[in-house]
Amino acid sequence: MSLFDYTLRELQEKLHNQEIRVTDLVDESYKRIEEVDGQVKAFLTLNEEAARAQAAELDQQRGDSSAKLFGLPIGVKDNIVTKGLRTTAGSQILSNFNDPLYDATVVNKLNDAKSITIGKLNMDEFAMGSSNENSSYDAVRNPWNTDYVPGGSSGGSAAAVAAGEVPYSLGSDTGGSIRQPAAYCGVVGLKPTYGRVSRFGLVAFASSLDQIGPITRNVEDNAFLLETIAGHDNMDSTSANVEVPNYSEALTGDVKGLKIAVPKEYLSEGVSSEVKEAVQAALQKYEELGATWEEVSLPHSKYALSTYYLIASSEASANLARFDGVRYGKRAEDAETMLDMFKRSRAEGFGDEVKRRIMLGTFALSSGYYDAYYKKAQQVRTLIKNDFEKVFADYDVIIGPTTPTPAFKIGDKVDDPMTMYANDILTIPVNLAGVPGISIPCGFSSNGLPIGLQIIGNHFDESSVYRTAHAFEQATEFHKQRPSLGGARS
């Protein structure tokens, strides 16, 4: 049995009772990485020397082990800045960003809580992708079957947890990039309310959509981690100055009287029969637990995909302008003029998907097209947000599938961007509205791949999301399944 099969609280109790050492946990992580990461490709950079030194130091302090995440190893997505530890955002243009000068706010919070950073996790370049095949270093593999994608862009974050390389990780979610890989990899991933977690130190993709969030093996650990990283931050102008609840108190297992909304658009054409059956079985389980559900409509969801890609690409076009080989980024060699250096640095440093979105965003923001595209997309975004507000006036949570299908094979959709984009169709509306959403395991496909259930809450009501997710988790066994690398579930 792996140490990481225990919950975070159980590991803390073992540390406090001196049944294990912090060094044991760090050893377990690096041993597992050595065993399986050649297949999974979840890590881009390891922090082994510093992590082992920190573990040894914490072992000397175990008499004072009251810090929230004392001695617990974590993996951090590679678009979250870590002082002195290489941060690439999965891109060649940042391949030489070996010694960042500061930590992201969430990393500072992890350090204050005495967590140990094991390394930086692989991702789609600049978080642009739904399969982790857009990493400029290596495609991440799904631990349940390494012929399949783990989802993206936080594929490394989800795969590392599913493969038992770390007990928990941080990802970022712009249009589903935490929840979709969590669904594909059979783990728990939360996108918090926009503004709940500081974005300071997150390499920006789309600033009005990006959110950092936790990926764990169970709901309790997820709530435990969010309690640590959430909160107002003066370094982030979009950070919300609202109280952070004790999310663990919501994990009662009781959902009697809970009112669930099920959007008909989330179970319509395009959602596979296996996914529909798993979601319907989950709704039946909620009925058995005393909750009620009704079908509702989110009528503007059909415009979400187009709206998202216009807004996200426009913001990406602006955010990535700084990577020019002068202010940021690797500089092309032997350029004859400054303009040539700009062009070649960006041409060599960015991958095809990043270039595609920069071009789309630049077009949408250009003179004569701004009102027709970007402004119109922002207006539709408001309509999508209003749809959610109307539903939450009468219901506690919204439930549906996380993804239309289970994971697909590596290479199957890489040459079809539109089909690839459609994999986020059920997660994107949550980011446009700014509300929280979680993915938890709710079943398996006929070929042994996980299926995710998405639970969506009202603004800053992560407590209801956790309460709903935890009740289902406690009534089922899906979260206890573990992958056998390269094959079906065990």
Tab-separated table of C-alpha atoms in Angstrom:
chain	number	residue	atom	x	y	z
A	1	MET	CA	0.000	0.000	0.000
A	2	SER	CA	1.361	3.401	-0.969
A	3	LEU	CA	1.609	6.096	1.665
A	4	PHE	CA	-0.317	8.262	-0.766
A	5	ASP	CA	-3.373	6.014	-0.422
A	6	TYR	CA	-3.920	7.736	2.911
A	7	THR	CA	-5.720	11.083	3.074
A	8	LEU	CA	-3.741	14.224	3.790
A	9	ARG	CA	-5.134	14.335	7.320
A	10	GLU	CA	-4.169	10.700	7.894
A	11	LEU	CA	-0.640	11.428	6.694
A	12	GLN	CA	-0.447	14.416	9.020
A	13	GLU	CA	-1.597	12.264	11.920
A	14	LYS	CA	1.090	9.689	11.113
A	15	LEU	CA	3.701	12.441	11.009
A	16	HIS	CA	2.480	13.911	14.305
A	17	ASN	CA	2.504	10.464	15.976
A	18	GLN	CA	5.995	9.866	14.529
A	19	GLU	CA	4.853	6.732	12.688
A	20	ILE	CA	6.498	8.111	9.544
A	21	ARG	CA	8.954	10.877	8.727
A	22	VAL	CA	8.672	13.689	6.217
A	23	THR	CA	11.693	12.107	4.558
A	24	ASP	CA	9.642	8.935	4.040
A	25	LEU	CA	6.997	10.869	2.106
A	26	VAL	CA	9.553	12.604	-0.082
A	27	ASP	CA	11.340	9.303	-0.684
A	28	GLU	CA	8.024	7.708	-1.634
A	29	SER	CA	7.336	10.457	-4.161
A	30	TYR	CA	10.710	10.315	-5.907
A	31	LYS	CA	10.745	6.519	-5.863
A	32	ARG	CA	7.353	6.442	-7.590
A	33	ILE	CA	8.442	9.097	-10.096
A	34	GLU	CA	11.481	6.995	-10.965
A	35	GLU	CA	9.267	3.922	-11.407
A	36	VAL	CA	6.496	5.340	-13.595
A	37	ASP	CA	7.239	8.812	-14.922
A	38	GLY	CA	9.094	7.414	-17.892
A	39	GLN	CA	5.668	6.187	-18.989
A	40	VAL	CA	3.494	9.043	-17.701
A	41	LYS	CA	5.733	12.066	-18.496
A	42	ALA	CA	4.026	14.139	-15.796
A	43	PHE	CA	7.072	16.060	-14.527
A	44	LEU	CA	9.158	18.592	-16.444
A	45	THR	CA	11.497	19.669	-13.626
A	46	LEU	CA	12.287	17.972	-10.311
A	47	ASN	CA	13.196	19.829	-7.125
A	48	GLU	CA	14.905	16.836	-5.543
A	49	GLU	CA	17.905	18.374	-3.786
A	50	ALA	CA	15.921	21.205	-2.202
A	51	ALA	CA	12.961	18.944	-1.351
A	52	ARG	CA	15.145	16.394	0.443
A	53	ALA	CA	16.925	19.151	2.368
A	54	GLN	CA	13.583	20.664	3.400
A	55	ALA	CA	12.283	17.228	4.456
A	56	ALA	CA	15.314	16.652	6.670
A	57	GLU	CA	14.827	20.081	8.237
A	58	LEU	CA	11.129	19.475	8.882
A	59	ASP	CA	11.898	16.114	10.475
A	60	GLN	CA	13.859	18.074	13.082
A	61	GLN	CA	10.753	20.227	13.737
A	62	ARG	CA	8.142	17.487	14.109
A	63	GLY	CA	7.435	18.537	17.668
A	64	ASP	CA	5.962	21.704	16.133
A	65	SER	CA	4.055	20.172	13.215
A	66	SER	CA	0.954	22.348	13.448
A	67	ALA	CA	1.403	23.959	10.015
A	68	LYS	CA	-1.534	23.225	7.725
A	69	LEU	CA	0.304	21.043	5.161
A	70	PHE	CA	3.326	20.109	7.260
A	71	GLY	CA	5.666	17.816	5.324
A	72	LEU	CA	3.189	16.894	2.580
A	73	PRO	CA	4.706	16.626	-0.949
A	74	ILE	CA	3.020	18.524	-3.789
A	75	GLY	CA	3.465	18.930	-7.544
A	76	VAL	CA	2.984	22.397	-9.062
A	77	LYS	CA	1.849	23.093	-12.620
A	78	ASP	CA	4.640	24.622	-14.653
A	79	ASN	CA	2.840	27.916	-15.331
A	80	ILE	CA	2.944	28.806	-11.607
A	81	VAL	CA	6.135	30.702	-10.822
A	82	THR	CA	8.503	29.118	-8.294
A	83	LYS	CA	11.516	31.033	-7.008
A	84	GLY	CA	14.767	29.442	-8.137
A	85	LEU	CA	12.972	26.530	-9.832
A	86	ARG	CA	12.581	26.451	-13.620
A	87	THR	CA	9.180	27.593	-14.891
A	88	THR	CA	8.488	27.007	-18.602
A	89	ALA	CA	4.681	27.030	-19.026
A	90	GLY	CA	5.296	24.035	-21.299
A	91	SER	CA	6.880	26.304	-23.926
A	92	GLN	CA	10.258	26.456	-25.636
A	93	ILE	CA	10.208	30.240	-25.405
A	94	LEU	CA	10.632	29.901	-21.600
A	95	SER	CA	12.997	26.942	-21.727
A	96	ASN	CA	15.759	29.113	-20.217
A	97	PHE	CA	13.643	30.577	-17.381
A	98	ASN	CA	15.687	28.613	-14.877
A	99	ASP	CA	15.829	30.976	-11.913
A	100	PRO	CA	12.621	32.966	-11.298
A	101	LEU	CA	13.102	35.726	-8.729
A	102	TYR	CA	9.884	35.264	-6.782
A	103	ASP	CA	7.191	32.767	-5.811
A	104	ALA	CA	3.561	32.947	-6.879
A	105	THR	CA	1.225	33.802	-4.013
A	106	VAL	CA	-0.127	30.246	-3.906
A	107	VAL	CA	3.441	28.923	-3.628
A	108	ASN	CA	4.110	31.327	-0.749
A	109	LYS	CA	1.001	29.962	0.955
A	110	LEU	CA	2.210	26.385	0.407
A	111	ASN	CA	5.611	27.302	1.841
A	112	ASP	CA	4.012	28.947	4.866
A	113	ALA	CA	1.994	25.760	5.384
A	114	LYS	CA	5.272	23.740	5.236
A	115	SER	CA	4.346	21.785	2.125
A	116	ILE	CA	7.241	20.434	0.034
A	117	THR	CA	7.386	21.123	-3.707
A	118	ILE	CA	8.491	17.920	-5.460
A	119	GLY	CA	8.708	19.452	-8.930
A	120	LYS	CA	6.982	21.234	-11.792
A	121	LEU	CA	4.304	19.446	-13.799
A	122	ASN	CA	3.930	19.094	-17.549
A	123	MET	CA	1.167	20.973	-19.371
A	124	ASP	CA	-0.129	22.150	-22.714
A	125	GLU	CA	1.949	25.115	-23.844
A	126	PHE	CA	0.747	28.271	-22.072
A	127	ALA	CA	-2.266	26.193	-20.931
A	128	MET	CA	-3.648	26.069	-24.477
A	129	GLY	CA	-5.016	22.598	-25.091
A	130	SER	CA	-7.375	19.846	-24.029
A	131	SER	CA	-5.138	16.794	-24.246
A	132	ASN	CA	-1.616	17.745	-23.085
A	133	GLU	CA	-0.323	16.912	-26.554
A	134	ASN	CA	0.543	20.604	-27.006
A	135	SER	CA	3.391	20.506	-24.495
A	136	SER	CA	6.553	21.464	-26.341
A	137	TYR	CA	8.507	18.926	-24.267
A	138	ASP	CA	6.549	15.667	-24.229
A	139	ALA	CA	2.941	14.515	-24.349
A	140	VAL	CA	1.668	13.387	-20.945
A	141	ARG	CA	0.088	9.921	-20.820
A	142	ASN	CA	-3.035	8.801	-18.982
A	143	PRO	CA	-2.064	6.490	-16.083
A	144	TRP	CA	-5.176	4.344	-16.683
A	145	ASN	CA	-3.950	3.528	-20.167
A	146	THR	CA	-0.848	5.175	-21.560
A	147	ASP	CA	-2.194	5.011	-25.112
A	148	TYR	CA	-4.729	7.674	-24.092
A	149	VAL	CA	-4.508	11.382	-23.291
A	150	PRO	CA	-4.775	12.601	-19.686
A	151	GLY	CA	-6.665	15.747	-20.693
A	152	GLY	CA	-5.356	19.278	-20.580
A	153	SER	CA	-4.003	21.679	-19.977
A	154	SER	CA	-3.314	20.443	-16.412
A	155	GLY	CA	-2.688	16.914	-17.659
A	156	GLY	CA	0.570	16.572	-15.762
A	157	SER	CA	-1.093	17.726	-12.537
A	158	ALA	CA	-3.923	15.184	-12.830
A	159	ALA	CA	-1.753	12.322	-14.096
A	160	ALA	CA	0.818	12.748	-11.312
A	161	VAL	CA	-1.892	12.383	-8.669
A	162	ALA	CA	-3.609	9.473	-10.435
A	163	ALA	CA	-0.280	7.682	-10.856
A	164	GLY	CA	0.585	8.079	-7.160
A	165	GLU	CA	3.625	10.278	-7.790
A	166	VAL	CA	2.332	12.974	-5.432
A	167	PRO	CA	-0.712	12.961	-3.129
A	168	TYR	CA	-1.972	16.305	-4.443
A	169	SER	CA	-1.122	19.008	-6.963
A	170	LEU	CA	-1.981	22.464	-8.251
A	171	GLY	CA	-3.376	23.113	-11.712
A	172	SER	CA	-4.937	26.067	-13.497
A	173	ASP	CA	-8.319	26.208	-15.199
A	174	THR	CA	-9.165	28.638	-18.028
A	175	GLY	CA	-11.889	26.673	-19.818
A	176	GLY	CA	-11.873	23.335	-18.004
A	177	SER	CA	-8.156	22.698	-17.659
A	178	ILE	CA	-8.436	21.289	-14.126
A	179	ARG	CA	-11.805	19.551	-14.348
A	180	GLN	CA	-11.347	17.886	-17.745
A	181	PRO	CA	-8.032	16.139	-16.903
A	182	ALA	CA	-9.405	15.268	-13.465
A	183	ALA	CA	-12.299	13.498	-15.213
A	184	TYR	CA	-10.022	11.695	-17.675
A	185	CYS	CA	-7.634	10.582	-14.911
A	186	GLY	CA	-10.218	9.609	-12.290
A	187	VAL	CA	-9.250	12.185	-9.642
A	188	VAL	CA	-10.900	15.212	-7.997
A	189	GLY	CA	-10.288	18.668	-9.489
A	190	LEU	CA	-11.839	21.998	-8.494
A	191	LYS	CA	-11.975	25.297	-10.370
A	192	PRO	CA	-12.708	27.850	-7.636
A	193	THR	CA	-14.818	30.965	-8.072
A	194	TYR	CA	-12.955	33.585	-10.099
A	195	GLY	CA	-11.097	35.689	-7.541
A	196	ARG	CA	-11.151	33.075	-4.781
A	197	VAL	CA	-7.464	32.145	-5.317
A	198	SER	CA	-4.775	34.689	-6.208
A	199	ARG	CA	-3.462	34.637	-9.775
A	200	PHE	CA	-0.286	36.541	-8.855
A	201	GLY	CA	2.589	34.510	-10.260
A	202	LEU	CA	0.432	32.537	-12.683
A	203	VAL	CA	1.736	32.898	-16.245
A	204	ALA	CA	-1.304	34.495	-17.856
A	205	PHE	CA	-3.270	32.897	-20.679
A	206	ALA	CA	-6.668	34.634	-20.433
A	207	SER	CA	-6.704	36.905	-17.408
A	208	SER	CA	-10.493	37.137	-16.984
A	209	LEU	CA	-10.854	33.334	-17.041
A	210	ASP	CA	-7.734	31.816	-15.419
A	211	GLN	CA	-7.983	30.303	-11.935
A	212	ILE	CA	-5.563	28.173	-9.907
A	213	GLY	CA	-7.128	25.186	-8.163
A	214	PRO	CA	-6.410	21.891	-6.347
A	215	ILE	CA	-6.253	18.346	-7.754
A	216	THR	CA	-6.447	15.483	-5.256
A	217	ARG	CA	-7.553	11.870	-4.885
A	218	ASN	CA	-10.605	12.658	-2.767
A	219	VAL	CA	-12.933	15.518	-1.876
A	220	GLU	CA	-11.708	15.932	1.707
A	221	ASP	CA	-8.132	16.522	0.553
A	222	ASN	CA	-9.369	18.974	-2.066
A	223	ALA	CA	-11.239	21.058	0.501
A	224	PHE	CA	-8.238	20.897	2.820
A	225	LEU	CA	-5.929	22.278	0.117
A	226	LEU	CA	-8.318	25.034	-0.973
A	227	GLU	CA	-8.500	26.270	2.632
A	228	THR	CA	-4.746	26.844	2.405
A	229	ILE	CA	-4.420	28.553	-0.995
A	230	ALA	CA	-7.627	30.656	-1.025
A	231	GLY	CA	-7.889	34.217	0.205
A	232	HIS	CA	-7.509	37.866	-0.719
A	233	ASP	CA	-4.172	39.031	-2.133
A	234	ASN	CA	-3.152	42.660	-2.559
A	235	MET	CA	-0.797	41.583	-5.355
A	236	ASP	CA	-3.775	40.535	-7.522
A	237	SER	CA	-6.281	43.257	-8.423
A	238	THR	CA	-8.888	40.607	-9.326
A	239	SER	CA	-8.567	38.819	-5.978
A	240	ALA	CA	-11.858	38.918	-4.036
A	241	ASN	CA	-11.811	40.225	-0.488
A	242	VAL	CA	-14.295	37.706	0.879
A	243	GLU	CA	-14.072	35.350	3.835
A	244	VAL	CA	-12.655	31.873	3.245
A	245	PRO	CA	-14.882	29.311	5.014
A	246	ASN	CA	-13.695	26.134	6.689
A	247	TYR	CA	-14.656	23.927	3.763
A	248	SER	CA	-14.059	20.752	5.736
A	249	GLU	CA	-17.083	21.587	7.900
A	250	ALA	CA	-19.299	21.160	4.820
A	251	LEU	CA	-18.279	17.509	4.431
A	252	THR	CA	-21.158	16.048	6.417
A	253	GLY	CA	-22.281	13.404	3.924
A	254	ASP	CA	-25.822	14.783	4.263
A	255	VAL	CA	-27.583	16.103	1.155
A	256	LYS	CA	-31.181	15.679	2.298
A	257	GLY	CA	-33.266	18.466	0.814
A	258	LEU	CA	-30.551	19.478	-1.655
A	259	LYS	CA	-32.047	20.871	-4.868
A	260	ILE	CA	-30.120	19.849	-7.979
A	261	ALA	CA	-30.525	21.368	-11.441
A	262	VAL	CA	-29.636	19.257	-14.479
A	263	PRO	CA	-29.281	21.325	-17.684
A	264	LYS	CA	-30.807	19.529	-20.646
A	265	GLU	CA	-28.039	21.012	-22.811
A	266	TYR	CA	-25.442	19.044	-20.798
A	267	LEU	CA	-26.959	15.663	-21.704
A	268	SER	CA	-27.826	16.386	-25.314
A	269	GLU	CA	-26.325	15.295	-28.620
A	270	GLY	CA	-22.584	14.755	-28.507
A	271	VAL	CA	-22.507	13.232	-25.018
A	272	SER	CA	-21.693	9.524	-25.234
A	273	SER	CA	-24.170	6.929	-23.981
A	274	GLU	CA	-21.684	5.682	-21.360
A	275	VAL	CA	-21.267	9.172	-19.932
A	276	LYS	CA	-25.039	9.760	-19.885
A	277	GLU	CA	-25.625	6.472	-18.083
A	278	ALA	CA	-22.977	7.262	-15.465
A	279	VAL	CA	-24.462	10.715	-14.798
A	280	GLN	CA	-28.010	9.342	-14.605
A	281	ALA	CA	-26.832	6.671	-12.156
A	282	ALA	CA	-25.235	9.426	-10.063
A	283	LEU	CA	-28.498	11.381	-10.012
A	284	GLN	CA	-30.304	8.252	-8.870
A	285	LYS	CA	-27.769	7.900	-6.053
A	286	TYR	CA	-28.475	11.482	-4.995
A	287	GLU	CA	-32.186	10.657	-4.892
A	288	GLU	CA	-31.411	7.740	-2.592
A	289	LEU	CA	-29.463	10.140	-0.364
A	290	GLY	CA	-32.463	12.473	-0.066
A	291	ALA	CA	-31.718	15.097	-2.713
A	292	THR	CA	-34.077	16.074	-5.517
A	293	TRP	CA	-33.283	17.035	-9.093
A	294	GLU	CA	-35.087	18.665	-11.989
A	295	GLU	CA	-34.222	19.374	-15.589
A	296	VAL	CA	-33.514	23.028	-16.394
A	297	SER	CA	-32.204	24.982	-19.350
A	298	LEU	CA	-29.069	27.088	-19.789
A	299	PRO	CA	-30.151	28.348	-23.222
A	300	HIS	CA	-27.049	30.354	-24.082
A	301	SER	CA	-24.677	27.434	-23.433
A	302	LYS	CA	-24.708	26.681	-27.156
A	303	TYR	CA	-22.792	29.911	-27.730
A	304	ALA	CA	-20.217	29.231	-25.003
A	305	LEU	CA	-17.582	27.584	-27.177
A	306	SER	CA	-17.457	30.410	-29.729
A	307	THR	CA	-17.622	33.040	-26.999
A	308	TYR	CA	-14.805	31.446	-25.041
A	309	TYR	CA	-12.386	31.099	-27.941
A	310	LEU	CA	-12.870	34.717	-28.994
A	311	ILE	CA	-12.359	36.078	-25.476
A	312	ALA	CA	-9.568	33.699	-24.460
A	313	SER	CA	-7.655	34.120	-27.704
A	314	SER	CA	-7.976	37.899	-27.555
A	315	GLU	CA	-6.630	38.016	-24.012
A	316	ALA	CA	-3.875	35.546	-24.956
A	317	SER	CA	-2.850	37.774	-27.859
A	318	ALA	CA	-2.347	40.660	-25.425
A	319	ASN	CA	-0.740	38.612	-22.626
A	320	LEU	CA	1.753	36.806	-24.844
A	321	ALA	CA	2.979	39.979	-26.558
A	322	ARG	CA	5.585	40.308	-23.801
A	323	PHE	CA	7.398	37.164	-24.942
A	324	ASP	CA	9.586	38.752	-27.603
A	325	GLY	CA	13.121	37.629	-26.767
A	326	VAL	CA	13.908	40.959	-25.098
A	327	ARG	CA	11.658	41.467	-22.092
A	328	TYR	CA	10.866	37.787	-21.668
A	329	GLY	CA	11.638	34.582	-23.476
A	330	LYS	CA	14.447	32.817	-25.257
A	331	ARG	CA	16.063	34.969	-27.960
A	332	ALA	CA	16.672	33.697	-31.490
A	333	GLU	CA	20.341	33.573	-32.403
A	334	ASP	CA	22.065	35.235	-35.363
A	335	ALA	CA	19.194	37.631	-36.131
A	336	GLU	CA	20.345	40.467	-38.404
A	337	THR	CA	17.873	43.144	-37.258
A	338	MET	CA	15.737	43.790	-34.193
A	339	LEU	CA	12.530	43.119	-36.154
A	340	ASP	CA	13.998	39.856	-37.440
A	341	MET	CA	14.908	38.915	-33.856
A	342	PHE	CA	11.335	39.543	-32.687
A	343	LYS	CA	9.870	37.494	-35.508
A	344	ARG	CA	12.270	34.569	-35.195
A	345	SER	CA	12.136	34.417	-31.388
A	346	ARG	CA	8.360	34.105	-31.428
A	347	ALA	CA	8.292	31.800	-34.464
A	348	GLU	CA	10.814	29.427	-32.891
A	349	GLY	CA	9.543	29.728	-29.313
A	350	PHE	CA	5.793	29.269	-29.780
A	351	GLY	CA	4.100	26.067	-30.935
A	352	ASP	CA	1.353	25.799	-33.550
A	353	GLU	CA	-1.584	25.992	-31.132
A	354	VAL	CA	-0.235	29.098	-29.410
A	355	LYS	CA	0.349	30.773	-32.784
A	356	ARG	CA	-3.165	29.823	-33.892
A	357	ARG	CA	-4.742	31.489	-30.862
A	358	ILE	CA	-2.538	34.576	-31.029
A	359	MET	CA	-3.595	35.079	-34.656
A	360	LEU	CA	-7.282	34.569	-33.861
A	361	GLY	CA	-7.102	36.949	-30.906
A	362	THR	CA	-5.195	39.609	-32.786
A	363	PHE	CA	-7.792	39.485	-35.564
A	364	ALA	CA	-10.694	39.756	-33.089
A	365	LEU	CA	-9.130	42.831	-31.473
A	366	SER	CA	-8.139	44.550	-34.709
A	367	SER	CA	-9.670	47.762	-35.980
A	368	GLY	CA	-12.962	47.177	-37.737
A	369	TYR	CA	-13.523	43.744	-36.126
A	370	TYR	CA	-13.464	44.522	-32.384
A	371	ASP	CA	-17.187	45.336	-32.138
A	372	ALA	CA	-18.225	42.458	-34.369
A	373	TYR	CA	-16.276	39.795	-32.479
A	374	TYR	CA	-14.695	40.637	-29.101
A	375	LYS	CA	-17.394	43.059	-27.912
A	376	LYS	CA	-20.158	40.719	-29.098
A	377	ALA	CA	-18.506	37.799	-27.285
A	378	GLN	CA	-18.431	39.789	-24.042
A	379	GLN	CA	-22.145	40.550	-24.430
A	380	VAL	CA	-22.935	36.864	-24.908
A	381	ARG	CA	-20.768	36.093	-21.866
A	382	THR	CA	-23.117	38.248	-19.800
A	383	LEU	CA	-26.097	36.251	-21.084
A	384	ILE	CA	-24.374	32.994	-20.087
A	385	LYS	CA	-23.674	34.394	-16.618
A	386	ASN	CA	-27.314	35.469	-16.299
A	387	ASP	CA	-28.450	31.928	-17.168
A	388	PHE	CA	-26.524	30.572	-14.185
A	389	GLU	CA	-27.874	33.258	-11.855
A	390	LYS	CA	-31.458	32.403	-12.808
A	391	VAL	CA	-30.910	28.710	-12.068
A	392	PHE	CA	-29.186	29.389	-8.742
A	393	ALA	CA	-32.155	31.458	-7.631
A	394	ASP	CA	-34.073	28.170	-7.291
A	395	TYR	CA	-31.426	25.431	-6.972
A	396	ASP	CA	-28.400	24.711	-4.782
A	397	VAL	CA	-26.097	23.135	-7.378
A	398	ILE	CA	-25.985	22.211	-11.061
A	399	ILE	CA	-24.899	18.704	-12.050
A	400	GLY	CA	-23.908	17.166	-15.378
A	401	PRO	CA	-21.008	15.382	-17.050
A	402	THR	CA	-17.546	16.932	-16.961
A	403	THR	CA	-16.714	15.839	-20.509
A	404	PRO	CA	-18.813	14.517	-23.418
A	405	THR	CA	-16.740	11.320	-23.648
A	406	PRO	CA	-14.013	9.493	-21.724
A	407	ALA	CA	-10.390	10.079	-22.729
A	408	PHE	CA	-9.441	9.556	-26.372
A	409	LYS	CA	-6.299	8.031	-27.834
A	410	ILE	CA	-3.135	10.082	-28.237
A	411	GLY	CA	-2.984	11.411	-31.794
A	412	ASP	CA	-6.669	10.867	-32.557
A	413	LYS	CA	-7.642	14.554	-32.586
A	414	VAL	CA	-4.380	16.448	-32.689
A	415	ASP	CA	-4.895	17.476	-36.337
A	416	ASP	CA	-8.525	18.547	-35.806
A	417	PRO	CA	-8.527	21.709	-33.647
A	418	MET	CA	-12.309	22.219	-33.751
A	419	THR	CA	-13.047	18.703	-32.494
A	420	MET	CA	-10.369	19.139	-29.826
A	421	TYR	CA	-11.927	22.432	-28.707
A	422	ALA	CA	-15.326	20.743	-28.354
A	423	ASN	CA	-13.984	18.525	-25.550
A	424	ASP	CA	-14.281	21.549	-23.234
A	425	ILE	CA	-17.857	22.378	-24.221
A	426	LEU	CA	-19.297	21.344	-20.822
A	427	THR	CA	-16.656	23.082	-18.711
A	428	ILE	CA	-16.246	26.399	-20.552
A	429	PRO	CA	-19.545	28.011	-19.384
A	430	VAL	CA	-18.338	27.774	-15.769
A	431	ASN	CA	-15.296	29.925	-16.532
A	432	LEU	CA	-17.312	32.441	-18.533
A	433	ALA	CA	-19.692	32.849	-15.576
A	434	GLY	CA	-16.899	32.834	-12.985
A	435	VAL	CA	-18.619	30.247	-10.783
A	436	PRO	CA	-16.948	27.247	-9.054
A	437	GLY	CA	-17.050	23.724	-10.463
A	438	ILE	CA	-15.622	20.371	-9.429
A	439	SER	CA	-15.106	17.058	-11.224
A	440	ILE	CA	-15.302	13.806	-9.276
A	441	PRO	CA	-15.170	10.192	-10.520
A	442	CYS	CA	-18.610	8.701	-11.189
A	443	GLY	CA	-17.944	5.600	-13.284
A	444	PHE	CA	-15.834	3.854	-15.890
A	445	SER	CA	-16.197	3.276	-19.598
A	446	SER	CA	-16.302	-0.188	-21.158
A	447	ASN	CA	-12.539	-0.003	-21.764
A	448	GLY	CA	-11.744	0.927	-18.174
A	449	LEU	CA	-11.313	4.691	-18.482
A	450	PRO	CA	-12.729	7.049	-15.818
A	451	ILE	CA	-15.854	9.191	-16.273
A	452	GLY	CA	-16.249	12.494	-14.428
A	453	LEU	CA	-19.284	14.105	-12.783
A	454	GLN	CA	-19.299	17.909	-12.761
A	455	ILE	CA	-20.892	19.782	-9.850
A	456	ILE	CA	-21.286	23.555	-10.256
A	457	GLY	CA	-22.089	26.049	-7.490
A	458	ASN	CA	-23.002	29.701	-7.143
A	459	HIS	CA	-20.357	32.391	-6.772
A	460	PHE	CA	-18.172	31.773	-3.678
A	461	ASP	CA	-20.294	28.789	-2.646
A	462	GLU	CA	-17.579	26.141	-2.842
A	463	SER	CA	-18.996	24.757	0.415
A	464	SER	CA	-22.152	23.509	-1.337
A	465	VAL	CA	-20.047	22.068	-4.156
A	466	TYR	CA	-17.879	20.174	-1.673
A	467	ARG	CA	-20.871	19.034	0.364
A	468	THR	CA	-22.540	17.604	-2.738
A	469	ALA	CA	-19.363	15.983	-4.061
A	470	HIS	CA	-18.405	14.455	-0.716
A	471	ALA	CA	-21.823	12.870	-0.164
A	472	PHE	CA	-21.631	11.072	-3.509
A	473	GLU	CA	-18.036	10.042	-2.913
A	474	GLN	CA	-18.863	8.537	0.473
A	475	ALA	CA	-21.762	6.567	-1.027
A	476	THR	CA	-19.693	5.068	-3.878
A	477	GLU	CA	-16.362	3.359	-4.476
A	478	PHE	CA	-15.180	5.056	-7.674
A	479	HIS	CA	-12.568	7.246	-5.952
A	480	LYS	CA	-10.926	4.180	-4.414
A	481	GLN	CA	-10.026	2.645	-7.788
A	482	ARG	CA	-6.363	2.862	-8.801
A	483	PRO	CA	-4.861	2.545	-12.281
A	484	SER	CA	-2.479	-0.169	-13.377
A	485	LEU	CA	-0.126	1.803	-15.580
A	486	GLY	CA	-0.531	0.857	-19.241
A	487	GLY	CA	-3.769	-1.050	-18.708
A	488	ALA	CA	-7.284	-1.021	-17.312
A	489	ARG	CA	-8.272	-0.248	-13.738
A	490	SER	CA	-7.256	-2.392	-10.790
